[in-house]
Amino acid sequence: MLVSITRFTLRWRWAVVTVWLFLLVAGLSLLPTLSSVVQTDDTAFLPTNAPSVRAAQLVANLTPAGQQDGLLVANSLNGPLTTSDLATMEVIEAKTRRLPLVSSVSGGATSTDGEVKTAIVRFVPSAAGGGRLGQIAVDSIRSLFPDEPALSFYLTGALPVLVDQQAAASRTESKVVLVTALLILFLLLLGLRALGAPLVVLAAAGLALAVSGPVIAWSTHIGVQISSLLQLLLTALVLGAGTDYGLFLLFRYREYLAEGHGHDEAIILAMARVGKSITFSAATVVAALLSLLLASFGLYRGVGPGLAIGVAIVLAVNLTFLPACLAICGPRIFWPWRPHRGAPSRGWGLVASRTTRRPMGALVGVVALLGALAVFLIAYAPSGFNTGGAIGNSAIGEQVIAEHFGALDVSSEEVAFRLRSSVWNEPSLLQRYRSDLLNTGLFTGVSGALNMGGQPVPTWWLTLAYSYLGPPQDLPAVAPAGLGQYTAWYDAYRSTAELVSAGGRTIVYKVALSAGSPSSTAAMQDVPAVRAAVHSVGHALGAAESGYIGMAPGAYDVSQVSTSDMVKIVPVVLAVLALLLALLVGSLVAPFYLVASVGLSYLAALGLTVAIFVVVGGGLGVNFTLPFFMFVFVMALGQDYNILVISRIKEEAARLPLREAVSKAMVATGTTVTSAGLILAGTFAALAATTSGQIRQIGVGLSLGILLDTFLVRTVLLPATVVLLGRWNWWPWPSRGLLPNQDPASTVSNAPAITR
């Protein structure tokens, strides 16, 4: 079938290229961009039964589902806010209320030094999650800010922070694409020693990436979830895998040209041989990624199908667009090199000779080295989120809040209690809950309705305010006339709208952790103790329910779910890979050592990553998603090279003794696999170099896994194992299908010529 597809492609080469370019333009014009549908909050992907998700449901009546808040901040740079400053703030609040993507503007507080005033902005559900509408909502408010030297305005909070992070992720993606493309181009020029060939291969990979983004973004309509992790991994995976598959085809095409075959015939012969390897390689990656649909963690379910779509598009481009480009350009793409028969590579010939002559020593040596690297896994510990926090205008706003109200008021960590009766009937409970939380020793600060925004408020005032003014959620921004010295208390009471529900049955406290930053590993590891303490306080004071909400509990739950998913999905991935390899190789023995060899390189790469970031780097752990993503990617991508090499070994074994077949296959594929491995590892290294936090760790880990697989598993471990097993490699079906002296290409070359 691949030959038929190739013949069709070559006959209609210009039409094939035109169709792909039309799909590119249509996708970019009609479909959404990937950055517009990205979800940057990893906890948003947790299953509904996760403790942190159930805890968040306790405060759902304070922040309705589908709504995201913002905090409007006015900061005077010359002392307390003047009457004119407050009037300007009121004008901005009034204009903000009239914006179509804003549902309300309420609450807020004034700092004790009088230099900062805030207001809570709630956005409509359609702006939740950021994207295009979220960006419009945030930008429309910021456009209202006046340009006054003594008065600064900021918009921070959940949605503004998310929008700023998405914009930064989009800029990072552009940087990753540029760095990766330049690196790939440099490595292609070194490997191919030609000017045109690298551009053709990179054009095909770039086309696949450009088409993949809009298609994956559109897939959100059928339930695929998109994270910022997918956005960055897609760039590295599609460019890396696309270049690898292109190289597989290009090197074999050049090999047939050197043997004297005609231009179009060489393309068909190359596709007949390498096309099958490319297809099975892509199938192993797609199958491994689709197995993530079994995960409970929505981040994995979104990353898997999304990346699988990207790899499927890579395969389609390399089976159609790339051959069409080769047919159009011809052998001139190899200029100034001219394809010709040459002597085998002395370097790869020497490696092949030593490996096949002493296979047991080579096997033991590589296994010992990989095992030694895997020993560093004893230092493995999962770390918490490393999101990098707010960016841009929202980051400055958070800093202002922290300086004038205290760090508690920008903390993402909260403790919530669902009471059996309204707290307005007994406001003294607000102080008792706060005191008992502080007495646990797990918090360095607890801020509630009695000290919101650093403004202490007596309990008698809350009782009086609730009796005469009503729930804080219903109060206007401007205090009624006649309050005099109690105006500040009015603002403080009004700000309790985000800490006490209208009916008084739900109360919330913002907490600062003794363990440190909510994004730290120590905070994540303290979550079970904090949850137990919160439950104990709630039980002692008669609360019906209690919960711990924020980054640390979210990270802990993600880690737990991730570990559970790995236990569930690893056997599925191994079984799927083994089945596909059995179909390709026609053996029940080969899949076992092919999977085991890559599994060993995975453990070694993970151990080496732990050594870099924990043992040498001094970190408290590595991101909890790293082992899972490394397993899926290294196991799937590592099989690409195994598939190419074992296919060539079996091809040569049909007409040569096994040792000679292994040597010839190693020499023939050595440059191809090395170039492909360096490029794929380089794309993930570029990802690591241009990002930080969990993305950097994943990039480093995947680069190491690919390099170990390229230079140890493919070069030594695989050929040594094949030689040692001998005829058992193909059990229970011996290598067959080719006559001993028959050129495997002859069956294709004897086919009718292409009509132009």
mmCIF file of C-alpha atoms in Angstrom, residues 67-68 89 91 100 104 176 200 215 273 280 308 386 397 459 479 508 511 532 537 577 581 623 627-628 677 690 746:
data_model
loop_
_atom_site.group_PDB
_atom_site.id
_atom_site.type_symbol
_atom_site.label_atom_id
_atom_site.label_comp_id
_atom_site.label_asym_id
_atom_site.label_seq_id
_atom_site.Cartn_x
_atom_site.Cartn_y
_atom_site.Cartn_z
ATOM 1 C CA GLN A 67 -16.307 32.612 37.382
ATOM 2 C CA GLN A 68 -12.765 33.846 37.856
ATOM 3 C CA MET A 89 -10.855 54.756 41.404
ATOM 4 C CA VAL A 91 -14.802 56.131 37.927
ATOM 5 C CA PRO A 100 -19.581 43.146 28.633
ATOM 6 C CA SER A 104 -19.643 42.524 38.900
ATOM 7 C CA VAL A 176 11.376 27.352 21.475
ATOM 8 C CA VAL A 200 13.274 20.162 2.627
ATOM 9 C CA VAL A 215 -6.195 21.026 14.614
ATOM 10 C CA ARG A 273 11.592 0.006 2.907
ATOM 11 C CA PHE A 280 5.252 1.546 12.794
ATOM 12 C CA ALA A 308 -1.063 11.842 19.231
ATOM 13 C CA ASN A 386 6.996 25.496 40.061
ATOM 14 C CA GLY A 397 -0.102 44.178 41.480
ATOM 15 C CA THR A 459 -16.772 41.224 66.457
ATOM 16 C CA ALA A 479 -19.847 53.953 52.267
ATOM 17 C CA VAL A 508 -12.660 31.032 54.763
ATOM 18 C CA VAL A 511 -3.082 30.978 55.562
ATOM 19 C CA ALA A 532 -5.479 16.404 59.465
ATOM 20 C CA VAL A 537 -10.044 22.081 64.307
ATOM 21 C CA LEU A 577 4.492 -1.607 22.227
ATOM 22 C CA LEU A 581 6.828 -4.795 17.532
ATOM 23 C CA ASN A 623 8.571 17.361 39.347
ATOM 24 C CA PRO A 627 8.734 9.880 35.666
ATOM 25 C CA PHE A 628 5.393 9.494 33.913
ATOM 26 C CA GLY A 677 19.016 10.843 17.833
ATOM 27 C CA THR A 690 14.424 28.134 26.865
ATOM 28 C CA SER A 746 13.828 -5.708 -7.185
#
